[in-house]
Amino acid sequence: MELALELARFNARGSDGGPFGAVIVHEGKVVGEGSNRVTTTMDPTAHAEIVALRDAAKNLGRFDLRGCVLYTSCEPCPMCLAAVYWARVDRVVYAATQDEAAAAGFDDAFLYEEFAKPMASRSLVCTREAGDGEDPFALWLANPNKVPY
């Protein structure tokens, strides 16, 4: 946890990104680390947890991060939490709460409220357009070389 907090402190003192840091540990060893890089990379997904997940997956040579623990300076936002689930991380340990993040200007409440609404009631307009041609899912199911995940 101390490394995650030090990454967050470094960013909080400088201009490299928001005040967030994260590390991924596997079998007692740090295999991935990240700090918020949203503003420096112009990537809205470059949250500390996402950066750490990408680093760990690259270093371990696998996208399935079972057996890993994420230590993060703050309770993960909805995007990061979803990514942690997709990566199949075993456990998350966080320091600050989402309420503390909100007090500093990082409020995820809107997202949690939006996700709880039916699709038609959300502020983001999403419409279905099926398209023509072959169904990508049918092609996937028929592909003998696919790598399930």
mmCIF file of C-alpha atoms in Angstrom:
data_model
loop_
_atom_site.group_PDB
_atom_site.id
_atom_site.type_symbol
_atom_site.label_atom_id
_atom_site.label_comp_id
_atom_site.label_asym_id
_atom_site.label_seq_id
_atom_site.Cartn_x
_atom_site.Cartn_y
_atom_site.Cartn_z
ATOM 1 C CA MET A 1 0.000 0.000 0.000
ATOM 2 C CA GLU A 2 2.841 2.376 0.769
ATOM 3 C CA LEU A 3 4.094 2.247 -2.832
ATOM 4 C CA ALA A 4 0.595 3.004 -4.158
ATOM 5 C CA LEU A 5 0.317 5.948 -1.764
ATOM 6 C CA GLU A 6 3.780 7.226 -2.692
ATOM 7 C CA LEU A 7 2.813 7.176 -6.387
ATOM 8 C CA ALA A 8 -0.333 9.136 -5.485
ATOM 9 C CA ARG A 9 1.641 11.623 -3.386
ATOM 10 C CA PHE A 10 4.137 12.156 -6.210
ATOM 11 C CA ASN A 11 1.322 12.954 -8.629
ATOM 12 C CA ALA A 12 -0.449 15.162 -6.082
ATOM 13 C CA ARG A 13 2.703 17.278 -5.711
ATOM 14 C CA GLY A 14 3.386 17.563 -9.447
ATOM 15 C CA SER A 15 1.509 17.871 -12.701
ATOM 16 C CA ASP A 16 1.776 14.336 -14.083
ATOM 17 C CA GLY A 17 -1.874 13.501 -13.375
ATOM 18 C CA GLY A 18 -4.397 13.165 -10.577
ATOM 19 C CA PRO A 19 -3.570 12.156 -6.993
ATOM 20 C CA PHE A 20 -3.912 8.406 -7.529
ATOM 21 C CA GLY A 21 -1.490 5.480 -7.432
ATOM 22 C CA ALA A 22 -1.856 1.720 -7.704
ATOM 23 C CA VAL A 23 0.248 -1.429 -7.619
ATOM 24 C CA ILE A 24 -0.478 -5.052 -8.465
ATOM 25 C CA VAL A 25 1.151 -7.736 -6.305
ATOM 26 C CA HIS A 26 1.522 -11.397 -7.264
ATOM 27 C CA GLU A 27 3.044 -13.899 -4.837
ATOM 28 C CA GLY A 28 4.402 -11.093 -2.667
ATOM 29 C CA LYS A 29 6.122 -9.266 -5.541
ATOM 30 C CA VAL A 30 5.083 -6.038 -7.274
ATOM 31 C CA VAL A 31 4.351 -6.971 -10.899
ATOM 32 C CA GLY A 32 2.619 -3.774 -12.009
ATOM 33 C CA GLU A 33 2.363 -0.181 -10.967
ATOM 34 C CA GLY A 34 0.685 2.935 -12.180
ATOM 35 C CA SER A 35 -0.230 6.460 -11.385
ATOM 36 C CA ASN A 36 -2.910 8.606 -12.944
ATOM 37 C CA ARG A 37 -1.868 9.707 -16.453
ATOM 38 C CA VAL A 38 -5.151 11.111 -17.793
ATOM 39 C CA THR A 39 -3.874 14.654 -18.372
ATOM 40 C CA THR A 40 -0.360 13.778 -19.543
ATOM 41 C CA THR A 41 -1.450 11.166 -22.092
ATOM 42 C CA MET A 42 -4.796 12.752 -23.021
ATOM 43 C CA ASP A 43 -6.307 9.332 -22.323
ATOM 44 C CA PRO A 44 -9.476 9.409 -20.207
ATOM 45 C CA THR A 45 -8.944 5.729 -19.316
ATOM 46 C CA ALA A 46 -5.405 6.211 -17.949
ATOM 47 C CA HIS A 47 -6.441 5.946 -14.293
ATOM 48 C CA ALA A 48 -3.818 4.561 -11.917
ATOM 49 C CA GLU A 49 -5.564 1.202 -11.603
ATOM 50 C CA ILE A 50 -5.870 0.768 -15.386
ATOM 51 C CA VAL A 51 -2.207 1.692 -15.882
ATOM 52 C CA ALA A 52 -1.212 -0.804 -13.171
ATOM 53 C CA LEU A 53 -3.399 -3.565 -14.674
ATOM 54 C CA ARG A 54 -1.832 -3.021 -18.107
ATOM 55 C CA ASP A 55 1.656 -3.087 -16.599
ATOM 56 C CA ALA A 56 0.979 -6.279 -14.625
ATOM 57 C CA ALA A 57 -0.562 -8.065 -17.610
ATOM 58 C CA LYS A 58 2.441 -7.133 -19.759
ATOM 59 C CA ASN A 59 4.946 -8.193 -17.088
ATOM 60 C CA LEU A 60 3.181 -11.473 -16.328
ATOM 61 C CA GLY A 61 2.497 -12.186 -19.995
ATOM 62 C CA ARG A 62 -1.197 -12.862 -19.435
ATOM 63 C CA PHE A 63 -4.487 -10.990 -19.350
ATOM 64 C CA ASP A 64 -5.916 -13.122 -16.539
ATOM 65 C CA LEU A 65 -4.600 -11.711 -13.268
ATOM 66 C CA ARG A 66 -5.904 -14.376 -10.916
ATOM 67 C CA GLY A 67 -3.664 -14.662 -7.884
ATOM 68 C CA CYS A 68 -3.032 -10.909 -7.832
ATOM 69 C CA VAL A 69 -3.962 -8.200 -5.348
ATOM 70 C CA LEU A 70 -4.525 -4.568 -6.324
ATOM 71 C CA TYR A 71 -3.384 -1.971 -3.809
ATOM 72 C CA THR A 72 -4.730 1.448 -4.692
ATOM 73 C CA SER A 73 -4.650 4.845 -3.058
ATOM 74 C CA CYS A 74 -8.405 5.274 -3.490
ATOM 75 C CA GLU A 75 -11.536 3.177 -3.827
ATOM 76 C CA PRO A 76 -11.737 2.380 -7.564
ATOM 77 C CA CYS A 77 -14.142 4.279 -9.795
ATOM 78 C CA PRO A 78 -16.737 2.299 -11.763
ATOM 79 C CA MET A 79 -14.496 2.016 -14.847
ATOM 80 C CA CYS A 80 -11.535 0.756 -12.845
ATOM 81 C CA LEU A 81 -13.656 -1.582 -10.781
ATOM 82 C CA ALA A 82 -15.075 -3.117 -13.965
ATOM 83 C CA ALA A 83 -11.544 -3.549 -15.347
ATOM 84 C CA VAL A 84 -10.460 -5.254 -12.110
ATOM 85 C CA TYR A 85 -13.356 -7.680 -12.463
ATOM 86 C CA TRP A 86 -12.478 -8.355 -16.129
ATOM 87 C CA ALA A 87 -8.848 -8.995 -15.126
ATOM 88 C CA ARG A 88 -10.060 -11.410 -12.427
ATOM 89 C CA VAL A 89 -7.900 -9.860 -9.700
ATOM 90 C CA ASP A 90 -8.410 -11.726 -6.416
ATOM 91 C CA ARG A 91 -8.668 -8.765 -4.068
ATOM 92 C CA VAL A 92 -8.628 -4.963 -3.899
ATOM 93 C CA VAL A 93 -7.152 -3.023 -0.977
ATOM 94 C CA TYR A 94 -7.738 0.746 -1.002
ATOM 95 C CA ALA A 95 -6.832 3.689 1.214
ATOM 96 C CA ALA A 96 -9.201 6.631 0.578
ATOM 97 C CA THR A 97 -12.942 6.216 0.064
ATOM 98 C CA GLN A 98 -15.041 7.487 -2.836
ATOM 99 C CA ASP A 99 -16.437 10.135 -0.443
ATOM 100 C CA GLU A 100 -12.934 11.444 0.237
ATOM 101 C CA ALA A 101 -12.269 11.519 -3.518
ATOM 102 C CA ALA A 102 -15.522 13.426 -4.059
ATOM 103 C CA ALA A 103 -14.462 16.029 -1.481
ATOM 104 C CA ALA A 104 -11.319 16.568 -3.586
ATOM 105 C CA GLY A 105 -13.356 17.014 -6.782
ATOM 106 C CA PHE A 106 -13.386 13.425 -8.070
ATOM 107 C CA ASP A 107 -17.052 12.494 -7.740
ATOM 108 C CA ASP A 108 -18.191 9.145 -9.164
ATOM 109 C CA ALA A 109 -21.723 9.395 -7.750
ATOM 110 C CA PHE A 110 -23.127 10.493 -11.116
ATOM 111 C CA LEU A 111 -21.802 7.338 -12.770
ATOM 112 C CA TYR A 112 -23.197 5.041 -10.090
ATOM 113 C CA GLU A 113 -26.574 6.788 -10.418
ATOM 114 C CA GLU A 114 -26.528 6.517 -14.223
ATOM 115 C CA PHE A 115 -25.667 2.801 -14.210
ATOM 116 C CA ALA A 116 -28.590 2.094 -11.891
ATOM 117 C CA LYS A 117 -31.055 3.614 -14.380
ATOM 118 C CA PRO A 118 -32.635 1.731 -17.278
ATOM 119 C CA MET A 119 -30.732 2.389 -20.531
ATOM 120 C CA ALA A 120 -33.513 4.612 -21.925
ATOM 121 C CA SER A 121 -33.414 6.875 -18.848
ATOM 122 C CA ARG A 122 -29.676 7.613 -18.913
ATOM 123 C CA SER A 123 -28.255 10.963 -19.969
ATOM 124 C CA LEU A 124 -26.048 9.303 -22.614
ATOM 125 C CA VAL A 125 -28.139 8.389 -25.641
ATOM 126 C CA CYS A 126 -27.466 4.791 -26.697
ATOM 127 C CA THR A 127 -29.285 3.247 -29.641
ATOM 128 C CA ARG A 128 -29.057 -0.163 -31.257
ATOM 129 C CA GLU A 129 -28.203 -0.520 -34.928
ATOM 130 C CA ALA A 130 -27.650 -4.150 -35.883
ATOM 131 C CA GLY A 131 -26.093 -3.623 -39.327
ATOM 132 C CA ASP A 132 -25.866 -5.938 -42.295
ATOM 133 C CA GLY A 133 -23.578 -8.847 -43.046
ATOM 134 C CA GLU A 134 -22.166 -11.659 -40.984
ATOM 135 C CA ASP A 135 -22.783 -11.730 -37.256
ATOM 136 C CA PRO A 136 -19.446 -11.231 -35.432
ATOM 137 C CA PHE A 137 -20.617 -13.459 -32.557
ATOM 138 C CA ALA A 138 -21.460 -16.301 -34.943
ATOM 139 C CA LEU A 139 -18.005 -15.914 -36.506
ATOM 140 C CA TRP A 140 -16.426 -15.965 -33.032
ATOM 141 C CA LEU A 141 -18.318 -19.090 -32.017
ATOM 142 C CA ALA A 142 -17.228 -20.850 -35.212
ATOM 143 C CA ASN A 143 -13.569 -19.811 -34.916
ATOM 144 C CA PRO A 144 -11.476 -22.827 -33.827
ATOM 145 C CA ASN A 145 -8.466 -20.534 -33.096
ATOM 146 C CA LYS A 146 -10.185 -18.172 -30.646
ATOM 147 C CA VAL A 147 -8.627 -17.534 -27.254
ATOM 148 C CA PRO A 148 -11.491 -17.566 -24.714
ATOM 149 C CA TYR A 149 -11.409 -14.979 -21.968
#
